[in-house]
Tab-separated table of C-alpha atoms and ligand atoms in Angstrom:
chain	number	residue	atom	x	y	z
A	214	UNK	CA	102.232	44.924	169.407
A	215	UNK	CA	103.921	42.200	167.428
A	216	UNK	CA	104.115	38.466	168.036
A	217	UNK	CA	107.610	37.334	168.990
A	218	UNK	CA	109.184	33.898	169.031
A	219	UNK	CA	110.472	32.936	172.508
A	220	UNK	CA	111.753	29.538	171.340
A	221	UNK	CA	111.440	27.678	168.052
A	222	UNK	CA	107.724	27.407	167.227
A	223	UNK	CA	106.628	29.076	170.475
A	224	UNK	CA	105.388	32.654	170.243
A	225	UNK	CA	104.507	35.437	172.661
A	226	UNK	CA	101.214	36.768	171.266
A	227	UNK	CA	100.079	38.893	174.212
A	228	UNK	CA	99.596	42.599	174.864
A	229	UNK	CA	101.556	45.293	176.657
A	230	UNK	CA	99.561	47.764	178.734
A	231	UNK	CA	101.863	50.726	179.306
A	232	UNK	CA	98.990	52.943	180.460
A	233	UNK	CA	97.394	50.795	183.128
A	234	UNK	CA	97.893	52.407	186.505
A	235	UNK	CA	95.663	50.311	188.807
A	236	UNK	CA	95.032	46.599	189.070
A	237	UNK	CA	91.783	45.354	190.636
A	238	UNK	CA	91.099	49.091	191.113
A	239	UNK	CA	93.431	48.809	194.094
A	240	UNK	CA	97.068	48.024	193.313
A	241	UNK	CA	99.160	50.831	191.787
A	242	UNK	CA	101.086	49.762	188.677
A	243	UNK	CA	104.041	52.182	188.341
A	244	UNK	CA	105.440	50.155	185.424
A	245	UNK	CA	102.136	49.249	183.731
A	246	UNK	CA	101.658	45.550	183.047
A	247	UNK	CA	101.484	42.948	180.311
A	248	UNK	CA	99.045	40.141	179.590
A	249	UNK	CA	101.149	37.365	178.133
A	250	UNK	CA	99.555	34.803	175.897
A	251	UNK	CA	101.678	32.121	174.216
A	252	UNK	CA	101.123	30.085	171.074
A	253	UNK	CA	102.718	26.632	170.965
A	254	UNK	CA	102.918	24.874	167.609
A	255	UNK	CA	103.250	21.106	167.675
A	256	UNK	CA	103.673	18.837	164.640
A	257	UNK	CA	99.962	17.922	164.808
A	258	UNK	CA	98.176	20.418	167.047
A	259	UNK	CA	98.421	24.053	168.037
A	260	UNK	CA	97.714	25.358	171.531
A	261	UNK	CA	97.190	28.841	172.889
A	262	UNK	CA	98.176	29.255	176.531
A	263	UNK	CA	96.075	31.884	178.308
A	264	UNK	CA	94.531	34.904	176.579
A	265	UNK	CA	94.692	38.624	177.444
A	266	UNK	CA	92.633	41.238	179.244
A	267	UNK	CA	89.467	41.833	177.183
A	268	UNK	CA	90.337	45.478	176.559
A	269	UNK	CA	93.377	44.186	174.611
A	270	UNK	CA	91.665	41.301	172.802
A	271	UNK	CA	92.078	42.906	169.399
A	272	UNK	CA	95.851	42.894	169.853
A	273	UNK	CA	95.814	39.169	170.567
A	274	UNK	CA	93.664	38.447	167.530
A	275	UNK	CA	95.851	40.618	165.267
A	276	UNK	CA	98.956	38.776	166.527
A	277	UNK	CA	97.369	35.434	165.669
A	278	UNK	CA	96.235	36.636	162.242
A	279	UNK	CA	99.667	38.075	161.438
A	280	UNK	CA	101.251	34.727	162.350
A	281	UNK	CA	98.831	33.089	159.905
A	282	UNK	CA	97.178	30.906	162.555
A	283	UNK	CA	94.142	29.390	160.862
A	284	UNK	CA	93.449	26.709	163.420
A	285	UNK	CA	93.837	26.572	167.193
A	286	UNK	CA	93.116	23.128	168.645
A	287	UNK	CA	93.454	23.874	172.347
A	288	UNK	CA	93.159	26.986	174.483
A	289	UNK	CA	94.766	26.271	177.824
A	290	UNK	CA	93.386	28.450	180.601
A	291	UNK	CA	95.611	28.395	183.678
A	292	UNK	CA	93.551	30.914	185.646
A	293	UNK	CA	90.014	32.243	185.236
A	294	UNK	CA	90.738	35.862	186.211
A	295	UNK	CA	89.715	38.231	183.459
A	296	UNK	CA	93.183	39.600	182.705
A	297	UNK	CA	94.085	36.129	181.377
A	298	UNK	CA	90.784	34.482	180.487
A	299	UNK	CA	88.743	37.553	179.575
A	300	UNK	CA	89.366	37.292	175.817
A	301	UNK	CA	88.401	33.620	175.706
A	302	UNK	CA	84.900	34.294	174.296
A	303	UNK	CA	86.423	36.317	171.429
A	304	UNK	CA	89.102	33.686	170.697
A	305	UNK	CA	86.438	30.964	170.677
A	306	UNK	CA	84.424	33.022	168.220
A	307	UNK	CA	87.481	33.267	165.966
A	308	UNK	CA	88.449	29.607	166.395
A	309	UNK	CA	85.160	27.762	167.095
A	310	UNK	CA	86.708	24.296	166.791
A	311	UNK	CA	89.160	24.977	169.635
A	312	UNK	CA	88.716	23.061	172.887
A	313	UNK	CA	89.275	24.912	176.158
A	314	UNK	CA	91.635	22.934	178.402
A	315	UNK	CA	91.562	23.493	182.145
A	316	UNK	CA	90.754	21.911	185.495
A	317	UNK	CA	87.278	21.420	186.917
A	318	UNK	CA	87.325	24.372	189.318
A	319	UNK	CA	88.568	26.698	186.609
A	320	UNK	CA	85.911	25.418	184.195
A	321	UNK	CA	83.212	26.258	186.738
A	322	UNK	CA	84.595	29.776	187.137
A	323	UNK	CA	84.836	30.264	183.363
A	324	UNK	CA	81.168	29.274	183.097
A	325	UNK	CA	80.215	31.689	185.909
A	326	UNK	CA	82.432	34.649	184.969
A	327	UNK	CA	82.474	34.475	181.183
A	328	UNK	CA	79.432	32.303	180.402
A	329	UNK	CA	81.590	29.786	178.550
A	330	UNK	CA	79.612	26.688	177.505
A	331	UNK	CA	80.715	23.844	179.813
A	332	UNK	CA	80.782	21.391	176.891
A	333	UNK	CA	83.512	23.408	175.191
A	334	UNK	CA	85.895	22.573	178.063
A	335	UNK	CA	88.170	19.530	178.257
A	336	UNK	CA	88.798	18.970	181.980
A	337	UNK	CA	92.291	17.959	183.073
A	338	UNK	CA	93.564	16.686	186.397
A	339	UNK	CA	96.851	17.151	188.201
A	340	UNK	CA	99.678	15.566	186.177
A	341	UNK	CA	97.607	14.989	183.007
A	342	UNK	CA	99.345	15.383	179.650
A	343	UNK	CA	98.135	16.558	176.251
A	344	UNK	CA	100.002	15.716	173.051
A	345	UNK	CA	100.502	18.285	170.299
A	346	UNK	CA	102.405	15.713	168.211
A	347	UNK	CA	106.086	16.282	168.806
A	348	UNK	CA	105.341	18.383	171.875
A	349	UNK	CA	103.568	17.580	175.136
A	350	UNK	CA	101.792	19.834	177.605
A	351	UNK	CA	101.626	18.693	181.211
A	352	UNK	CA	99.307	20.286	183.736
A	353	UNK	CA	99.793	20.693	187.468
A	354	UNK	CA	97.092	21.990	189.774
A	355	UNK	CA	98.497	24.748	191.965
A	356	UNK	CA	95.537	26.124	193.922
A	357	UNK	CA	96.036	29.511	195.552
A	358	UNK	CA	98.666	30.880	193.257
A	359	UNK	CA	96.189	33.702	193.326
A	360	UNK	CA	92.791	31.986	193.116
A	361	UNK	CA	91.691	28.477	194.133
A	362	UNK	CA	91.439	27.222	190.532
A	363	UNK	CA	94.971	28.153	189.390
A	364	UNK	CA	97.152	25.662	187.525
A	365	UNK	CA	100.504	25.744	185.758
A	366	UNK	CA	101.409	24.214	182.396
A	367	UNK	CA	104.750	22.649	181.493
A	368	UNK	CA	105.924	22.143	177.934
A	369	UNK	CA	107.815	18.920	178.485
A	370	UNK	CA	110.244	18.672	175.539
A	371	UNK	CA	111.264	22.360	175.598
A	372	UNK	CA	111.206	22.516	179.410
A	373	UNK	CA	109.237	25.774	179.394
A	374	UNK	CA	106.967	26.519	182.346
A	375	UNK	CA	103.840	28.628	181.870
A	376	UNK	CA	102.823	29.491	185.469
A	377	UNK	CA	100.353	32.320	184.701
A	378	UNK	CA	100.382	34.752	187.679
A	379	UNK	CA	103.049	32.890	189.644
A	380	UNK	CA	106.666	34.095	189.218
A	381	UNK	CA	105.665	37.069	187.044
A	382	UNK	CA	105.490	40.771	187.759
A	383	UNK	CA	103.628	43.841	186.590
A	384	UNK	CA	105.738	45.527	183.952
A	385	UNK	CA	105.080	46.661	180.403
A	386	UNK	CA	108.377	46.498	178.592
A	387	UNK	CA	109.518	46.026	175.029
A	388	UNK	CA	112.147	43.598	176.332
A	389	UNK	CA	111.016	40.041	175.709
A	390	UNK	CA	113.331	38.542	178.335
A	391	UNK	CA	114.522	39.718	181.754
A	392	UNK	CA	117.795	41.549	181.151
A	393	UNK	CA	118.432	43.145	184.549
A	394	UNK	CA	117.864	40.744	187.429
A	395	UNK	CA	118.335	43.389	190.138
A	396	UNK	CA	115.497	45.478	188.667
A	397	UNK	CA	113.397	42.362	188.092
A	398	UNK	CA	113.939	41.274	191.702
A	399	UNK	CA	112.436	44.527	192.990
A	400	UNK	CA	109.433	44.398	190.651
A	401	UNK	CA	108.860	40.711	191.368
A	402	UNK	CA	109.071	41.250	195.134
A	403	UNK	CA	106.503	44.025	194.979
A	404	UNK	CA	104.222	41.800	192.868
A	405	UNK	CA	104.730	38.920	195.306
A	406	UNK	CA	103.766	41.237	198.192
A	407	UNK	CA	100.593	42.439	196.495
A	408	UNK	CA	99.377	39.223	194.872
A	409	UNK	CA	101.075	36.132	196.273
A	410	UNK	CA	101.988	36.863	199.900
A	411	UNK	CA	98.597	35.794	201.343
A	412	UNK	CA	99.231	32.341	199.819
A	413	UNK	CA	102.787	31.970	201.126
A	414	UNK	CA	102.169	28.564	202.711
A	415	UNK	CA	100.664	27.068	199.532
A	416	UNK	CA	103.408	28.486	197.329
A	417	UNK	CA	106.141	27.093	199.551
A	418	UNK	CA	105.079	23.588	198.511
A	419	UNK	CA	105.124	24.401	194.794
A	420	UNK	CA	108.678	25.708	194.671
A	421	UNK	CA	110.293	22.271	195.028
A	422	UNK	CA	107.781	20.841	192.566
A	423	UNK	CA	108.919	23.419	190.001
A	424	UNK	CA	112.607	22.898	190.823
A	425	UNK	CA	112.071	19.154	190.172
A	426	UNK	CA	110.762	19.987	186.691
A	427	UNK	CA	114.073	21.788	186.081
A	428	UNK	CA	112.568	24.368	183.689
A	429	UNK	CA	114.913	25.982	181.177
A	430	UNK	CA	112.618	28.997	180.902
A	431	UNK	CA	109.676	30.460	182.822
A	432	UNK	CA	107.119	32.257	180.682
A	433	UNK	CA	104.699	33.967	183.099
A	434	UNK	CA	101.532	35.812	182.152
A	435	UNK	CA	102.778	39.185	183.455
A	436	UNK	CA	106.193	40.691	182.727
A	437	UNK	CA	109.110	39.493	180.617
A	438	UNK	CA	110.150	35.874	180.042
A	439	UNK	CA	112.718	34.481	182.468
A	440	UNK	CA	115.634	32.474	181.039
A	441	UNK	CA	117.199	31.943	184.461
A	442	UNK	CA	114.473	30.226	186.531
A	443	UNK	CA	116.870	29.727	189.455
A	444	UNK	CA	116.837	33.492	190.015
A	445	UNK	CA	113.101	33.718	190.669
A	446	UNK	CA	112.832	30.336	192.422
A	447	UNK	CA	115.563	31.349	194.890
A	448	UNK	CA	113.863	34.724	195.440
A	449	UNK	CA	110.494	33.054	196.108
A	450	UNK	CA	112.132	30.542	198.459
A	451	UNK	CA	113.470	33.485	200.480
A	452	UNK	CA	110.146	35.373	200.501
A	453	UNK	CA	107.944	32.421	201.490
A	454	UNK	CA	110.344	31.252	204.203
A	455	UNK	CA	109.737	32.142	207.853
A	456	UNK	CA	112.912	34.240	207.935
A	457	UNK	CA	112.405	37.892	208.867
A	458	UNK	CA	114.757	40.862	208.805
A	459	UNK	CA	115.775	43.394	211.420
A	460	UNK	CA	113.230	45.916	210.137
A	461	UNK	CA	110.329	47.841	211.670
A	462	UNK	CA	107.638	49.025	209.258
A	463	UNK	CA	105.985	52.156	210.615
A	464	UNK	CA	102.845	53.284	208.751
A	465	UNK	CA	101.515	56.516	210.220
A	466	UNK	CA	99.193	59.482	209.999
A	467	UNK	CA	99.463	62.647	212.029
A	468	UNK	CA	96.740	65.296	211.997
A	469	UNK	CA	98.191	68.015	214.238
A	470	UNK	CA	101.809	66.922	214.745
A	471	UNK	CA	101.691	64.923	218.009
A	472	UNK	CA	101.775	61.501	216.385
A	473	UNK	CA	104.446	62.779	213.975
A	474	UNK	CA	106.640	63.703	216.972
A	475	UNK	CA	106.144	60.203	218.381
A	476	UNK	CA	107.044	58.624	215.043
A	477	UNK	CA	110.175	60.751	214.792
A	478	UNK	CA	111.235	59.883	218.313
A	479	UNK	CA	110.616	56.148	217.913
A	480	UNK	CA	112.423	56.144	214.568
A	481	UNK	CA	115.506	57.718	216.162
A	482	UNK	CA	115.350	55.416	219.189
A	483	UNK	CA	115.204	52.328	216.961
A	484	UNK	CA	118.082	53.533	214.772
A	485	UNK	CA	120.142	54.120	217.921
A	486	UNK	CA	119.514	50.507	218.910
A	487	UNK	CA	120.587	49.165	215.511
A	488	UNK	CA	117.098	48.457	214.152
A	489	UNK	CA	116.216	49.473	210.584
A	490	UNK	CA	113.020	51.547	210.297
A	491	UNK	CA	110.760	52.218	207.339
A	492	UNK	CA	108.236	54.965	208.130
A	493	UNK	CA	105.370	55.440	205.649
A	494	UNK	CA	103.300	58.614	205.822
A	495	UNK	CA	99.981	57.270	204.557
A	496	UNK	CA	98.858	60.640	203.206
A	497	UNK	CA	101.113	59.986	200.206
A	498	UNK	CA	102.361	56.398	200.471
A	499	UNK	CA	102.230	54.074	197.485
A	500	UNK	CA	100.587	51.048	199.103
A	501	UNK	CA	102.621	48.761	196.832
A	502	UNK	CA	105.776	50.061	198.528
A	503	UNK	CA	104.209	49.492	201.941
A	504	UNK	CA	103.309	45.911	200.935
A	505	UNK	CA	106.849	45.417	199.584
A	506	UNK	CA	108.356	46.411	202.920
A	507	UNK	CA	106.097	43.953	204.751
A	508	UNK	CA	107.465	40.910	202.874
A	509	UNK	CA	110.255	40.297	205.365
A	510	UNK	CA	109.984	42.881	208.185
A	511	UNK	CA	110.056	41.432	211.706
A	512	UNK	CA	107.890	44.144	213.279
A	513	UNK	CA	105.139	46.561	212.380
A	514	UNK	CA	104.270	49.577	214.526
A	515	UNK	CA	101.086	51.407	213.538
A	516	UNK	CA	101.008	55.081	214.470
A	517	UNK	CA	97.653	56.831	214.524
A	518	UNK	CA	95.896	59.845	215.921
A	519	UNK	CA	92.418	59.367	217.277
A	520	UNK	CA	89.558	60.477	215.026
A	521	UNK	CA	86.276	60.609	216.939
A	522	UNK	CA	86.581	57.350	218.938
A	523	UNK	CA	89.089	55.285	216.992
A	524	UNK	CA	92.024	55.176	214.592
A	525	UNK	CA	92.304	57.471	211.578
A	526	UNK	CA	90.402	55.936	208.594
A	527	UNK	CA	93.594	55.900	206.473
A	528	UNK	CA	95.224	53.808	209.183
A	529	UNK	CA	92.199	51.485	209.262
A	530	UNK	CA	92.529	51.011	205.496
A	531	UNK	CA	96.272	50.253	205.654
A	532	UNK	CA	95.849	47.933	208.635
A	533	UNK	CA	93.050	46.048	206.906
A	534	UNK	CA	95.217	45.644	203.819
A	535	UNK	CA	98.282	44.549	205.805
A	536	UNK	CA	96.164	42.048	207.689
A	537	UNK	CA	94.717	40.387	204.567
A	538	UNK	CA	98.133	40.300	202.869
A	539	UNK	CA	99.232	38.116	205.797
A	540	UNK	CA	102.895	39.121	206.058
A	541	UNK	CA	105.175	37.026	208.246
A	542	UNK	CA	105.751	39.801	210.824
A	543	UNK	CA	106.389	38.494	214.338
A	544	UNK	CA	105.783	41.567	216.494
A	545	UNK	CA	103.348	44.479	216.400
A	546	UNK	CA	102.547	47.554	218.409
A	547	UNK	CA	100.579	50.787	218.212
A	548	UNK	CA	101.575	54.323	219.086
A	549	UNK	CA	99.566	57.534	218.837
A	550	UNK	CA	97.957	60.493	220.418
A	551	UNK	CA	94.391	61.387	221.341
A	552	UNK	CA	92.561	64.505	222.506
A	553	UNK	CA	89.759	63.306	224.742
A	554	UNK	CA	89.778	59.516	224.608
A	555	UNK	CA	89.057	56.590	222.324
A	556	UNK	CA	90.193	53.080	221.691
A	557	UNK	CA	92.541	53.408	218.719
A	558	UNK	CA	95.115	50.859	219.943
A	559	UNK	CA	92.542	48.186	220.816
A	560	UNK	CA	90.823	48.616	217.451
A	561	UNK	CA	94.113	48.222	215.527
A	562	UNK	CA	95.192	45.142	217.498
A	563	UNK	CA	91.789	43.502	216.956
A	564	UNK	CA	92.131	44.085	213.201
A	565	UNK	CA	95.364	42.072	213.019
A	566	UNK	CA	93.609	38.718	213.317
A	567	UNK	CA	95.170	37.156	210.157
A	568	UNK	CA	98.751	37.641	211.312
A	569	UNK	CA	100.265	35.709	214.178
A	570	UNK	CA	102.003	38.491	216.053
A	571	UNK	CA	103.113	39.083	219.584
A	572	UNK	CA	101.752	42.481	220.587
A	573	UNK	CA	104.286	44.698	222.348
A	574	UNK	CA	102.789	47.200	224.818
A	575	UNK	CA	101.363	50.163	222.865
A	576	UNK	CA	102.193	53.793	223.666
A	577	UNK	CA	99.034	55.896	223.384
A	578	UNK	CA	99.137	59.330	224.985
A	579	UNK	CA	97.021	62.453	225.419
A	580	UNK	CA	98.089	65.474	223.381
A	581	UNK	CA	101.701	66.364	222.650
A	582	UNK	CA	104.289	63.818	223.780
A	583	UNK	CA	105.847	64.869	227.088
A	584	UNK	CA	108.936	63.454	228.793
A	585	UNK	CA	107.003	60.442	230.105
A	586	UNK	CA	105.788	59.690	226.569
A	587	UNK	CA	109.340	59.802	225.212
A	588	UNK	CA	110.446	57.411	227.960
A	589	UNK	CA	107.596	55.077	227.009
A	590	UNK	CA	108.679	55.204	223.350
A	591	UNK	CA	112.246	54.393	224.429
A	592	UNK	CA	110.843	51.429	226.340
A	593	UNK	CA	109.039	50.260	223.181
A	594	UNK	CA	112.272	50.605	221.183
A	595	UNK	CA	114.023	48.530	223.863
A	596	UNK	CA	111.296	45.877	223.665
A	597	UNK	CA	111.600	45.673	219.874
A	598	UNK	CA	115.401	45.471	219.955
A	599	UNK	CA	115.208	42.759	222.636
A	600	UNK	CA	112.755	40.715	220.566
A	601	UNK	CA	114.897	41.079	217.433
A	602	UNK	CA	117.924	39.898	219.430
A	603	UNK	CA	115.990	36.922	220.799
A	604	UNK	CA	115.207	35.684	217.291
A	605	UNK	CA	118.774	36.270	216.129
A	606	UNK	CA	118.316	39.124	213.653
A	607	UNK	CA	120.054	41.854	215.688
B	417	FEO	FE1	96.964	38.212	186.536
B	417	FEO	FE2	95.151	36.672	189.001
B	417	FEO	O1	95.418	37.570	187.418
């Protein structure tokens, strides 16, 4: 890749990873990702903000060499995760006089994860500033914008915010800036669902803080640079709010067709009542799409057959994931079919301990759904529609 100037004297020096298909060996990356590192030249000092994933460290170094950077004074690390801090040892080898700049918690993680010498770190606190001569970096601690040690960095004179994971999205693109906000909205919402949603309550407090800074540009550590910060700040404000939409998310598995029939019937019954439904067959669902749909759905109904004495393992996996992502769903239920018994519904409900939901009476039946089962599914559709009406979304 090539270094590119995002504003006068400020360069993107990161790496694009078009080929990466999984993040944390878990999250599918249909658009690849980027690891954005930025070089800020002041009249007296030069700072590097974040590094890149270690498998791309050569690209970062080549970018710096091609720009003719002989001296880096500060390496700001906003987040200790390896996709941003992992090349720090290599950069320190190249620029041994550089001081690492980060907060205390992040320093401790850098020491633990990358064996960085603690004495090479200059510790900053919330609101501290660092002069580069004619430019000033200001640091704000923003714990839980992924990990507990995360911070954001603001370049005061140019009004550029470097928020690391926050406000970015996974996309490898040759475009330096966001050019299509509708496309960016979708990618950013998916990223929010996968990475940021569990920290919704913390992030809510940071949005006003960032609005008060009135950034002219947001330069995240994943995805293109954003020249219209209002776009992403408004989107985040919507996602972290308590507002939900008239949507039922319906993840399901069916082994022999009975649960499938129940899903089909419930889907039709909900549509008839004016409720939007998003069924996800987990045999081939992209879990990023499932997470995306959970950002603002009012209700989730889990549909599972019984395997041995409990829910299908694929359903257990998806329920576990949904539970730790902590979506703002208000209502939940379980439907499904069994052959000789089991406690699938109870197991699923017990797993939803991270989400504050009202459980609507499950519909779990033996074998193929008969007339009584269809009536029970209609009753569940009625219950869901009634709840959606009560909270004013239907
Ligand atoms: Fe992009 Fe939390 O690392």
